[in-house]
XYZ file of C-alpha atoms in Angstrom:
643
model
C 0.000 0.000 0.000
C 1.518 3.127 -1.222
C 1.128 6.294 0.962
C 1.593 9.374 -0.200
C 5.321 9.913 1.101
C 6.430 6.295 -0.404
C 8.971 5.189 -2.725
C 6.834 4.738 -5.294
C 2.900 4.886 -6.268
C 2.483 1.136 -5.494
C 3.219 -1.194 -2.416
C 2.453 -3.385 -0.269
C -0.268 -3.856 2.094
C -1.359 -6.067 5.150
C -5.155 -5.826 6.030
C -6.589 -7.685 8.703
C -10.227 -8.106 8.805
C -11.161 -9.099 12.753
C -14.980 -9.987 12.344
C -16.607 -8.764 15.611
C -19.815 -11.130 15.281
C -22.680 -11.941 18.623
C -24.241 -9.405 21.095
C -22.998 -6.247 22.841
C -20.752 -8.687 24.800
C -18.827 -9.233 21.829
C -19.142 -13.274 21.902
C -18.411 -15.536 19.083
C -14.903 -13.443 17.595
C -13.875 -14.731 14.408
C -10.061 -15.996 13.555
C -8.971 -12.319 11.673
C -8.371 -13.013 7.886
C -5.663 -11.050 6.381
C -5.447 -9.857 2.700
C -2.613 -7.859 0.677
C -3.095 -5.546 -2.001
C -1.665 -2.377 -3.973
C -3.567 0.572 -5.154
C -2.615 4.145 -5.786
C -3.393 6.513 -3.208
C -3.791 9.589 -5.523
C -7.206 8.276 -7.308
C -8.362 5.963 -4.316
C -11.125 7.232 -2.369
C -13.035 6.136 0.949
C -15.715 4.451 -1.258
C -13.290 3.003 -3.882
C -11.300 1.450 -1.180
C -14.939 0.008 0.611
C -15.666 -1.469 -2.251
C -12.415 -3.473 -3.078
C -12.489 -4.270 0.927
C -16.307 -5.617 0.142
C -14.443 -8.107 -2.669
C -11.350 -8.460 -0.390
C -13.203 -10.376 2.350
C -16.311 -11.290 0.797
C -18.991 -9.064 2.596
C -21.679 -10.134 0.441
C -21.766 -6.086 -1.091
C -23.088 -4.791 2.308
C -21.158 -1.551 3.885
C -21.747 -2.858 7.291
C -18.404 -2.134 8.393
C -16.149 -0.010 9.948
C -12.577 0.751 9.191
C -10.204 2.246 10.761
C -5.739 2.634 9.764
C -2.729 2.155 12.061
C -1.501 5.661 13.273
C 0.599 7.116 15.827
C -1.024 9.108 18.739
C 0.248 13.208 19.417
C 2.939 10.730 22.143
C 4.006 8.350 19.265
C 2.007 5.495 20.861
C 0.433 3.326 17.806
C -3.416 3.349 17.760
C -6.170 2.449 15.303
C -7.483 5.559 14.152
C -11.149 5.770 12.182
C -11.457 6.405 8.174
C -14.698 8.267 8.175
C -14.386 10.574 4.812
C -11.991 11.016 2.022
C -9.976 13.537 3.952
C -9.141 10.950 6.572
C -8.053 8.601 4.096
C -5.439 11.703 2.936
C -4.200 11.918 6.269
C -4.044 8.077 6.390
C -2.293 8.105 3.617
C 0.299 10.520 4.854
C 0.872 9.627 8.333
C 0.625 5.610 8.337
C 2.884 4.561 11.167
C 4.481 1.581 9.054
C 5.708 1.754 5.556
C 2.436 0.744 4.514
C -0.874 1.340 5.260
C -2.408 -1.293 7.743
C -6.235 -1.544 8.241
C -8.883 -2.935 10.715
C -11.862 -3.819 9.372
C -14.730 -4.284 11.826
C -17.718 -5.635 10.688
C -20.653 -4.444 12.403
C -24.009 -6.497 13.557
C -26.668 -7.415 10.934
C -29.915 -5.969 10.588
C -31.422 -8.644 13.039
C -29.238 -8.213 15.555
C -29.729 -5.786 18.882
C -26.833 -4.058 18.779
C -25.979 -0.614 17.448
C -27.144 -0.179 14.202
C -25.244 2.386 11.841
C -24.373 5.429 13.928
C -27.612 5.038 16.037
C -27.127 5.475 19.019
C -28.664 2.958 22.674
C -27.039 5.546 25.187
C -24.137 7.592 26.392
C -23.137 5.909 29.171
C -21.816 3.482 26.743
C -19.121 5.686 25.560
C -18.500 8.569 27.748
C -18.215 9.001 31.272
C -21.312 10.035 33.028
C -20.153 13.174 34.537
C -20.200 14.207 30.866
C -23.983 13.884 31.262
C -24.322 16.685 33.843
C -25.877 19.793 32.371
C -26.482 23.537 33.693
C -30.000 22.965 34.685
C -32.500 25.625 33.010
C -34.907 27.766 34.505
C -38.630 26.984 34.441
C -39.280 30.216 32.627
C -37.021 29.988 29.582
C -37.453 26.167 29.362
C -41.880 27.116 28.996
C -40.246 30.177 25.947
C -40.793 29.187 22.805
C -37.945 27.980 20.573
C -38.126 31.495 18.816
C -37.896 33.412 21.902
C -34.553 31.392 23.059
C -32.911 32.131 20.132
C -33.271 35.871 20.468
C -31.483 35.490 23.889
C -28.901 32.982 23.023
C -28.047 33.728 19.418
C -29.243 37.334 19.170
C -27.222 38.354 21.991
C -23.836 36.057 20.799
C -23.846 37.633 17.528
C -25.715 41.402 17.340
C -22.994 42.814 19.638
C -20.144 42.155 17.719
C -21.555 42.689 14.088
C -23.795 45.895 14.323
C -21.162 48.002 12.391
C -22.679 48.568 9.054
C -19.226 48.114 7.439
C -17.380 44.653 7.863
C -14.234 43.829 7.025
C -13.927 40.275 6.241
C -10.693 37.666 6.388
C -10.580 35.263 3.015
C -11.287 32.724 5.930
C -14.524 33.194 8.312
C -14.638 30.859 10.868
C -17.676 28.845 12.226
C -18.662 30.192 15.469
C -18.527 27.045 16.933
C -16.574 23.736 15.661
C -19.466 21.362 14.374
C -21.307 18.852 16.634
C -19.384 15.976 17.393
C -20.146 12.468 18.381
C -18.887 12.616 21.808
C -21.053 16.298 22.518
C -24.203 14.888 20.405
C -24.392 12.307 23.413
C -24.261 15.180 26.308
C -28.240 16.002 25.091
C -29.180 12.689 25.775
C -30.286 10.838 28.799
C -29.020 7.613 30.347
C -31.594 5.514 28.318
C -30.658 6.996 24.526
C -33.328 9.772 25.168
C -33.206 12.910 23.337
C -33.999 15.622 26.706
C -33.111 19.141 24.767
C -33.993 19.486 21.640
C -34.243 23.316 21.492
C -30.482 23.418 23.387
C -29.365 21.207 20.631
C -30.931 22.739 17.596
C -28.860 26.444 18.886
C -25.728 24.400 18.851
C -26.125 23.082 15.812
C -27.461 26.320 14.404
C -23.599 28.283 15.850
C -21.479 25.283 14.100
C -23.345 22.671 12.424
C -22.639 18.778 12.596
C -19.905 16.750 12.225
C -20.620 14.594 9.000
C -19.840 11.128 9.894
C -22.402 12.480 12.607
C -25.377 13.612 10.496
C -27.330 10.564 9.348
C -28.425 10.601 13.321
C -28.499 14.158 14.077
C -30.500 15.030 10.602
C -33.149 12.722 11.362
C -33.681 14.864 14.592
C -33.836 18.312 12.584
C -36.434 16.850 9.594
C -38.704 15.481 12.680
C -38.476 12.367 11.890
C -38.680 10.588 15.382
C -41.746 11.596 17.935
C -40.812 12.426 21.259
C -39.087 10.497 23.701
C -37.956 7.377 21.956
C -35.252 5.548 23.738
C -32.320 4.528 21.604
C -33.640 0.920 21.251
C -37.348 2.305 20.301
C -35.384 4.144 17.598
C -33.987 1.419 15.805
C -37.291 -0.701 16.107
C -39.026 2.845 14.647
C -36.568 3.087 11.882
C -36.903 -0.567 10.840
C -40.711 -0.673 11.044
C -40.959 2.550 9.243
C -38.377 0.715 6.747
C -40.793 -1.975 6.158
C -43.603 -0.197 5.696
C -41.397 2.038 2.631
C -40.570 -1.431 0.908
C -44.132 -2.223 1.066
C -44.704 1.050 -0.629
C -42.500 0.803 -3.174
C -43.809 -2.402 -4.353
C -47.199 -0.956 -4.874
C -46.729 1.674 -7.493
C -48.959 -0.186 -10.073
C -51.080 -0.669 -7.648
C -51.707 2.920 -6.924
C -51.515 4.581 -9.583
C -52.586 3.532 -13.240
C -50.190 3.022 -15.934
C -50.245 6.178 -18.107
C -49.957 8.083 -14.952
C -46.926 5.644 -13.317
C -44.944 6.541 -16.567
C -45.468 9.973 -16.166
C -44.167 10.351 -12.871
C -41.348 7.827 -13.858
C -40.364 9.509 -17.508
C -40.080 12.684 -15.345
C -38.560 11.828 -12.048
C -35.534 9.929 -14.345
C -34.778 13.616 -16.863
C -34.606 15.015 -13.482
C -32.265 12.358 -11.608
C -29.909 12.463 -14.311
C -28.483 15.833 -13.931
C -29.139 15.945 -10.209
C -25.682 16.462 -8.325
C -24.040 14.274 -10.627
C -20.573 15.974 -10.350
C -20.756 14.459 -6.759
C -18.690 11.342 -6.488
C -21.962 9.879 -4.796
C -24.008 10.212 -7.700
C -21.295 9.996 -10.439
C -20.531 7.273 -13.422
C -22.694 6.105 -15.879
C -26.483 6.434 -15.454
C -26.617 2.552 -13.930
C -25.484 4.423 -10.321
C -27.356 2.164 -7.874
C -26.983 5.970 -5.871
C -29.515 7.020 -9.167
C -31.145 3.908 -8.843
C -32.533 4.646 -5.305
C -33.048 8.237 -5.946
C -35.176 7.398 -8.458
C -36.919 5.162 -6.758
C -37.787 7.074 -3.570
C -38.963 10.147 -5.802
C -41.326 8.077 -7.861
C -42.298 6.381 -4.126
C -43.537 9.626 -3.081
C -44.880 11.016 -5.737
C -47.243 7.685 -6.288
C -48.533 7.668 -2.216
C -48.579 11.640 -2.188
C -51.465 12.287 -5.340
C -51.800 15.578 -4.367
C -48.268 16.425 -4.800
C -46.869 13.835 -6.887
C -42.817 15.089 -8.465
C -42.524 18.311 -9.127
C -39.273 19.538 -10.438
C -36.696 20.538 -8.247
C -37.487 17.788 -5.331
C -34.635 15.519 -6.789
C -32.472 18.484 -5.114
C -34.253 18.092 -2.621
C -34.127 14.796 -1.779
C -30.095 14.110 -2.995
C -28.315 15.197 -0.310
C -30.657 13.591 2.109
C -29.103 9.939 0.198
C -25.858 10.974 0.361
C -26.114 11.454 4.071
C -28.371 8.778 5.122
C -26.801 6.335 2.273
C -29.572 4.003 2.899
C -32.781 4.461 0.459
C -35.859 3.662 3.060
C -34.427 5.335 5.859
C -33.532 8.698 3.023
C -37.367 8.416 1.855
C -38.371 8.695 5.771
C -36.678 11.858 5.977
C -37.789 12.900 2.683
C -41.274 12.349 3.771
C -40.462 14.936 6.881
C -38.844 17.975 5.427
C -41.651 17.329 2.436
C -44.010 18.041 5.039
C -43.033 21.913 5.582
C -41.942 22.172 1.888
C -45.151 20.671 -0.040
C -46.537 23.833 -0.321
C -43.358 25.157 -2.335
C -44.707 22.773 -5.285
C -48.477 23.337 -5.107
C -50.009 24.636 -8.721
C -51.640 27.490 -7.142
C -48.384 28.844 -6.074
C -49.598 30.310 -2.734
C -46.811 29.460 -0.579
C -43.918 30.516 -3.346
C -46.066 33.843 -3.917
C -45.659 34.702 -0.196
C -42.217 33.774 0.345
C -41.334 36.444 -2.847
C -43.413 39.322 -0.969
C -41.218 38.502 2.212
C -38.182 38.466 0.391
C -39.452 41.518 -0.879
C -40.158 43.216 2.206
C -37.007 41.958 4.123
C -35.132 43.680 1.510
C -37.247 47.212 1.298
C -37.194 47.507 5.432
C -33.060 46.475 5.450
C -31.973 48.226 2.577
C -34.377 50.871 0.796
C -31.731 52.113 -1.690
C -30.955 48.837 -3.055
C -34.382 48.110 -3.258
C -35.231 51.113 -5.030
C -32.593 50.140 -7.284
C -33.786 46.879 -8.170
C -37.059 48.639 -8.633
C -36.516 50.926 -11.178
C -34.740 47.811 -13.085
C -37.695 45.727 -12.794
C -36.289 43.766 -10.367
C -38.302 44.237 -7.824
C -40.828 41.298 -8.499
C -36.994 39.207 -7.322
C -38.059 36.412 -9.706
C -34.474 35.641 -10.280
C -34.815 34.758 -6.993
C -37.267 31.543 -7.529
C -34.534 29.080 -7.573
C -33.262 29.947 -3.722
C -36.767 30.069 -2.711
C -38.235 27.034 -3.778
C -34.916 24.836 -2.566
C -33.709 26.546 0.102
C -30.900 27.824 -1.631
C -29.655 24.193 -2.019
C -28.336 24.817 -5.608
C -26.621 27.801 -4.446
C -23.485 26.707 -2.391
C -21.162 23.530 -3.264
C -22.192 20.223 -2.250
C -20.574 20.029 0.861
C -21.496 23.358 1.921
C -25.182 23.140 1.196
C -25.418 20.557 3.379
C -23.539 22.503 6.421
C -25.702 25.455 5.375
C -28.710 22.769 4.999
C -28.232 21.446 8.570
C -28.103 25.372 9.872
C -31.114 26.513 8.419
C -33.187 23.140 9.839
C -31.269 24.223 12.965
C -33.254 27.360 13.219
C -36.716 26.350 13.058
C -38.554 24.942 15.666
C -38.803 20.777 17.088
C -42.096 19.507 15.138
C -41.765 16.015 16.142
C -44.871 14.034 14.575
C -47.337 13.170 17.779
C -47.147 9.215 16.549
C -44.707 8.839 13.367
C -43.852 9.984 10.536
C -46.602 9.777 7.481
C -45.384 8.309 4.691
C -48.458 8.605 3.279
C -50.230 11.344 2.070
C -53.936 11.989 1.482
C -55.570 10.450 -1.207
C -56.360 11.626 -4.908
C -59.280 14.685 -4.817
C -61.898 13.751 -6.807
C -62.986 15.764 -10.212
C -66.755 16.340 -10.821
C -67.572 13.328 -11.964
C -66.783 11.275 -8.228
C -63.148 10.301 -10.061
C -60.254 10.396 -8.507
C -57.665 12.899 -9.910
C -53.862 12.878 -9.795
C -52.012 15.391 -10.128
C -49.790 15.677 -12.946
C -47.834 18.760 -13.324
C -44.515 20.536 -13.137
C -43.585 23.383 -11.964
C -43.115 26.270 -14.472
C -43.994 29.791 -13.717
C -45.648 31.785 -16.300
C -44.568 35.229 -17.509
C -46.962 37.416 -15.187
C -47.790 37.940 -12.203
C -51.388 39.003 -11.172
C -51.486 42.797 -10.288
C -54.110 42.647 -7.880
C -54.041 39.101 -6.671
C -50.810 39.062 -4.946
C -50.419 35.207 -6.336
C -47.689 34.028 -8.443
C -48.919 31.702 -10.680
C -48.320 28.458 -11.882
C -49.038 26.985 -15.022
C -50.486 23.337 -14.961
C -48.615 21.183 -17.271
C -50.725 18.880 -19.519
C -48.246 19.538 -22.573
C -47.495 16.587 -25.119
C -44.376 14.771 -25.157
C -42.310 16.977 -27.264
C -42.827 20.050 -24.835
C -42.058 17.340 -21.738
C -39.149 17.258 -23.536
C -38.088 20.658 -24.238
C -38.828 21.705 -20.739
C -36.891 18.855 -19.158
C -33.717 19.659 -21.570
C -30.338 18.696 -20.692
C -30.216 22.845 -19.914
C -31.015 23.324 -15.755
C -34.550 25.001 -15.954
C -33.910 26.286 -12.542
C -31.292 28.523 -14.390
C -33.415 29.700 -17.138
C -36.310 31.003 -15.851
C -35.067 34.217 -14.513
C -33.649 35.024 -17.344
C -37.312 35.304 -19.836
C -38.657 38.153 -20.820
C -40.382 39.965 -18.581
C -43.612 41.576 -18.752
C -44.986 42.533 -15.360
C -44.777 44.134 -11.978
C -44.046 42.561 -8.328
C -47.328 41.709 -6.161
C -48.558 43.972 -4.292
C -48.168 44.066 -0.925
C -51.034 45.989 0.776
C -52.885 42.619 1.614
C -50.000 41.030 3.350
C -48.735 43.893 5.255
C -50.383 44.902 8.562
C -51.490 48.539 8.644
C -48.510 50.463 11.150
C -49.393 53.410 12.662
C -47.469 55.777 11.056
C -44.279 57.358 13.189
C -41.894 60.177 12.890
C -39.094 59.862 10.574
C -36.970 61.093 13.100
C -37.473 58.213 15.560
C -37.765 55.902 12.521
C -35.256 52.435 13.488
C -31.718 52.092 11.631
C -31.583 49.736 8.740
C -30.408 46.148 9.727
C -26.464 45.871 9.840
C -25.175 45.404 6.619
C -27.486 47.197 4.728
C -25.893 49.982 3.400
C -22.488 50.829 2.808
C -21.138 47.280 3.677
C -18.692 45.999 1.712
C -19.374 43.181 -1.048
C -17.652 40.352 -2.107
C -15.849 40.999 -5.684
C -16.642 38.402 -7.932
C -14.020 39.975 -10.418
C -10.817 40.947 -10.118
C -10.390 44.911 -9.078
C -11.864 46.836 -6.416
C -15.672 46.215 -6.775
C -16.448 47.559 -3.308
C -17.204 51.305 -2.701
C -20.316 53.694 -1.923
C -23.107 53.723 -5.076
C -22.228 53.946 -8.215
C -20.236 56.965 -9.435
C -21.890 56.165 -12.907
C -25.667 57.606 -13.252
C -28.389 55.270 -13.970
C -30.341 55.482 -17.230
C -33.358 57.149 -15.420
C -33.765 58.882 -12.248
C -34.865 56.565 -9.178
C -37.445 56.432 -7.339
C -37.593 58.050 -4.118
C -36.617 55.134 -1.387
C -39.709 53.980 1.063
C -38.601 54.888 4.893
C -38.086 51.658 7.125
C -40.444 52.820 9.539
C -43.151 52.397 6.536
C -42.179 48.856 6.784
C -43.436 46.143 9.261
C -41.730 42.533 8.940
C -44.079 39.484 9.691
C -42.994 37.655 13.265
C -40.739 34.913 12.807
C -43.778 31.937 12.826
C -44.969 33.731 9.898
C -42.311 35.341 7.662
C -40.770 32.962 5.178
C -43.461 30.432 5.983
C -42.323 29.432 9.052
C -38.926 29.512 8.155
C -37.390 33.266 8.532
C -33.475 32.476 8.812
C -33.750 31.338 4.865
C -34.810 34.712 3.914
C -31.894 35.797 5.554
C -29.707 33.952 3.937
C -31.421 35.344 0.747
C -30.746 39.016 2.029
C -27.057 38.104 2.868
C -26.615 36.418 -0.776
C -28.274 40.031 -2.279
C -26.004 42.335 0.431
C -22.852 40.565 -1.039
C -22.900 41.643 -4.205
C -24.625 44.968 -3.625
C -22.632 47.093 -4.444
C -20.790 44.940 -7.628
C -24.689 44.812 -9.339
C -24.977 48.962 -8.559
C -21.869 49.791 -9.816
C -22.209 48.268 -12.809
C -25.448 49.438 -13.215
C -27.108 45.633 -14.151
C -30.696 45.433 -15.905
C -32.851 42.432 -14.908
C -31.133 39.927 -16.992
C -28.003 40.662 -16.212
C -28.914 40.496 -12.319
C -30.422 37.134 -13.212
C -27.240 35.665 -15.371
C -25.167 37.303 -12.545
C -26.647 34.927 -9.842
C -26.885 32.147 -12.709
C -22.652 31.571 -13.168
C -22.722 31.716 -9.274
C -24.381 28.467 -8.992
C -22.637 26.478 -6.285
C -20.141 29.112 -5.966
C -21.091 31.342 -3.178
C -19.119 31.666 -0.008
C -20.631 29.749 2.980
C -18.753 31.244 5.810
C -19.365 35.490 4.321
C -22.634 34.576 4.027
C -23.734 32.527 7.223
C -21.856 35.357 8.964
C -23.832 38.052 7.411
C -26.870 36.119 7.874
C -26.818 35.465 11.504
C -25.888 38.846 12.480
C -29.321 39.753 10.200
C -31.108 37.516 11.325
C -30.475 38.346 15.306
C -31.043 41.885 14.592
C -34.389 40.889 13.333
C -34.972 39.159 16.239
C -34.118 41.770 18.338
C -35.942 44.888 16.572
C -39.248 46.541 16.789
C -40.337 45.564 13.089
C -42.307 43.138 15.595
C -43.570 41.872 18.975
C -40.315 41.488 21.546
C -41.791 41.167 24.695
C -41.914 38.060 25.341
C -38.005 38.126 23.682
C -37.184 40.303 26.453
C -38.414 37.843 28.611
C -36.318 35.293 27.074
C -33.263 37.286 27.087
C -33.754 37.934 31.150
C -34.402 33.639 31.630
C -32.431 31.814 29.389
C -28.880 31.258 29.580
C -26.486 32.182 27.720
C -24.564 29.365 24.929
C -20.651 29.480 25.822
């Protein structure tokens, strides 16, 4: 085994397999096997080398296994040390204690058996020491607050303080305000029997760091409210694999519940999507026989045929795909599917409701935090921020690198509210509605907004697809629709926003509050090379603008309402926009080129600028008078503070 400081590309290796087989006691150990092989460290990756270990020993093509490498400790003392993601394959590579690498492969218990079961977890006192377990105890009062409330005091106060200068000055490396969850911390929120005791505590550390990955196929199905309350960590697993059951079951029933013509619509549409869904990701890479496909696939069309209301809708294969990639297990990815799909249904309904509102938020966030911008956008006929649909309707999934959307995924999940189901998790939804004639009627559409919005009915529609094959495909094109639509011609004006704004007693200008940090004057991130940052524009727009609405005319919805129930995204809309500012204003962009602007930045925005920007938004949002604080004064007085 070669590392990446040998002699040469190729070597030697010595793998020993020591089969770990019977109950927690560990009875019935296997002789270890050993096997030797070469392979070159600069093109082998964690799920390369899994696979040829699969062959090695015979594991019947089942990743039930753990591996770990021989390293030395920080005192020189050799120890196994765990392979967890490509990066700690790198440092295997470079740091092996022996001339070659040397592996442990420990295979864990089946699917029958009662021990652990992937990185599920029975209970701490299994692995750390129960003084670990003590916690600061909280206070009656701020345990009764609301979620929202505890976040004013514990991330409002952390952040606001530090970031209410209106002009940052950021390093080419932000760092996290916390490290990310780990495995060891994850088990300090949990109770001697594998019970989950404080949620809301660990939703606000999540929400300052994130998780650790080899971490987040536990933690994640936490945030998408997967598991009802108070499940010990042996009623978890028996949940999981019931709930597992009952998806195969599903799955085999697709001709059984819906009819042919309609099964091959979902299917001919679900597969255009699949196939250019994250498949730069080594996860869903290689030819289109990807058993990674294969399951995505499958779980779409799953949901769409026991959800007739809904059925697939473009854009839920982005969705859905990291979800796989973390859970790497198809029922237990369609489970968690089902949950988030639960708060995001209403981003694929025809009548475009939910999507309507979210665009007069947006809208509003951007008018009360930045009027000048606004106005800009405005008088470019921008201010209807339809180049915007993409972030909305994913969650800005599409907008970050694949790693970092799921960091930024995990964040945003963070923020909202526990909604544990009261019993499980439906995977289920409610049957077909019936048309006039008593028949039942599937849906059978995909999402494509038309080219105007209603003046006076504050609704963005959505056209209902019943075109013929050769528009299916023409609008399912190799080319991302997701990146096109912005860019049509445009022939209307933004919604109006008298009906979802609550009348505000009008107040002095004087006494009116300051704009929410970072929204004027802060400095952008340049996107080209040269100084792109700098006050508005020296260069005089085509036509005069419009006189900029005061922020005291503006009155944001409380945090249970604005963005649907899930403000922090808007925020990380606003921080996307208040990056590149003053780079659109300078060089005075019309609507299309604001919308091809955003369109080459696809997966290439900075996480770290703009989760920093965001939070500090986001707590000064929390903390304002644009609504109802009281009770968030109350919460700041109770709760304790996060270290």
């Amino acid at each position: 085994w070669g590392t990446s400081q040998g002699l040469s590309p190729l070597g030697g290796a010595s793998s020993p397999l020591g089969a770990r087989m019977g109950d927690r006691q560990r009875e019935g150990f296997l002789q270890p096997e050993f096997r030797t092989f070469a392979v070159d460290p600069q093109i082998t990756s964690l799920d390369v080398l899994q696979h040829i270990l699969i062959r090695a020993f015979d594991l019947n093509g089942k990743k039930n296994f753990g591996i770990s490498y021989l390293g030395q400790e920080k005192q020189g003392q050799e120890t196994y040390l765990s392979l967890l993601s490509d990066w700690d394959l790198a440092t295997a590579f470079a740091s092996a204690s022996k001339p070659y690498l040397q592996l442990l492969v420990d295979i864990k218990p089946s699917e029958d058996s009662p021990l652990l079961e992937d990185w599920d977890i029975i209970s701490p006192k299994d692995v750390i020491s129960t003084d670990l377990l003590l916690v600061e105890k909280r206070s009656l009062a701020a345990a009764a607050l609301p979620f929202t409330q505890t976040i004013i005091s514990q991330v409002g106060r952390t952040l606001s303080k530090v970031q209410q200068a209106l002009s940052w000055s950021y390093g080419e490396d932000v760092k996290p305000f916390k490290p990310p969850l780990s495995d060891s911390e994850f088990h300090t929120y949990l109770n001697h029997e594998g019970q989950l005791n404080r949620p809301e505590e660990l939703r606000l550390r999540i929400y300052h760091g994130g998780v650790e990955p080899s971490l987040r196929k536990v933690v994640w199905r936490y945030l998408l409210n997967v598991y009802p309350d108070g499940l010990t960590g042996q009623e978890r697993m028996n949940y999981m694999k019931r709930k597992t059951r009952e998806y195969d079951q599903l799955k085999g029933q697709w001709a059984e519940r819906a009819s042919p013509e309609d099964l091959d619509f979902i299917r001919s549409n679900v597969l255009k999507d699949v196939l250019r869904t994250d498949r730069t990701h080594p996860y869903y890479a290689g030819s289109e026989d990807n058993p990674h496909l294969t399951a995505l696939h499958d779980l779409l069309t799953t949901y769409a045929v026991t959800h007739p209301q809904i059925s697939y809708c473009q854009g839920m294969s982005d969705i859905a795909s990291p979800i796989l990639a973390v859970m790497d297990n198809e029922a237990h990815a369609f489970i968690c599917f089902c949950g988030i799909m639960k708060r995001l249904e209403g981003n694929f309904q025809v009548d475009g409701e939910v999507m309507s509102l979210k665009f007069s938020h947006l809208k509003l966030l951007l008018q009360y935090s930045d009027p000048e911008f606004y106005t800009y956008l405005l008088s470019r006929g921008a201010d209807d921020f339809f180049f915007c649909y993409r972030w909305l309707l994913l969650e800005l999934k599409r907008e970050f690198a694949f790693e970092d959307a799921l960091r930024m995924l995990e964040i945003t999940w963070s923020s909202l509210p526990p909604d544990p189901p009261e019993k499980e998790v439906e995977l289920v939804g409610p049957p077909a509605r019936l048309s006039e004639s008593g028949q039942p009627v599937r849906q059978r559409h995909m999402l494509r907004p038309t080219c105007s919005f209603e003046a006076t009915g504050d609704q963005l529609c959505l056209e209902e697809s019943q075109r013929s094959m050769e528009e299916e495909e023409d609008f399912c094109s190799e080319q991302d629709p997701f990146l096109q639509l912005p860019a049509m011609t445009k022939s209307f004006s933004a919604p109006s926003l008298r009906l979802l704004t609550p009348p505000t007693p009008s107040r002095d200008s004087t006494s009116s509050p300051s704009p929410l940090p970072g929204s004027e004057n802060s400095e952008s991130l340049p996107e080209e090379k040269g100084d792109l940052a700098g006050d508005t524009p020296s260069s005089s727009p085509s036509s005069p603008l419009p006189a900029a609405p005061s922020p005291a005319t503006v009155s944001l919805p409380p945090p249970q309402e604005f963005g649907k129930g899930n403000p922090f995204m808007l925020f990380l809309c606003l921080a996307i926009l208040l990056e590149h500012r003053d780079h659109i204003m300078k060089n005075n962009m019309d609507y299309n080129e604001l919308a091809m602007h955003f369109d080459r930045l696809v997966r290439r925005h900075n996480l770290a600028k703009v989760l920093h920007r965001a939070k500090a938004l986001f707590a000064d949002y929390l903390q304002s008078e644009v609504w109802d604080s009281e009770e968030g004064d109350e919460a700041a007085a109770e709760s304790p503070a996060v270290s």
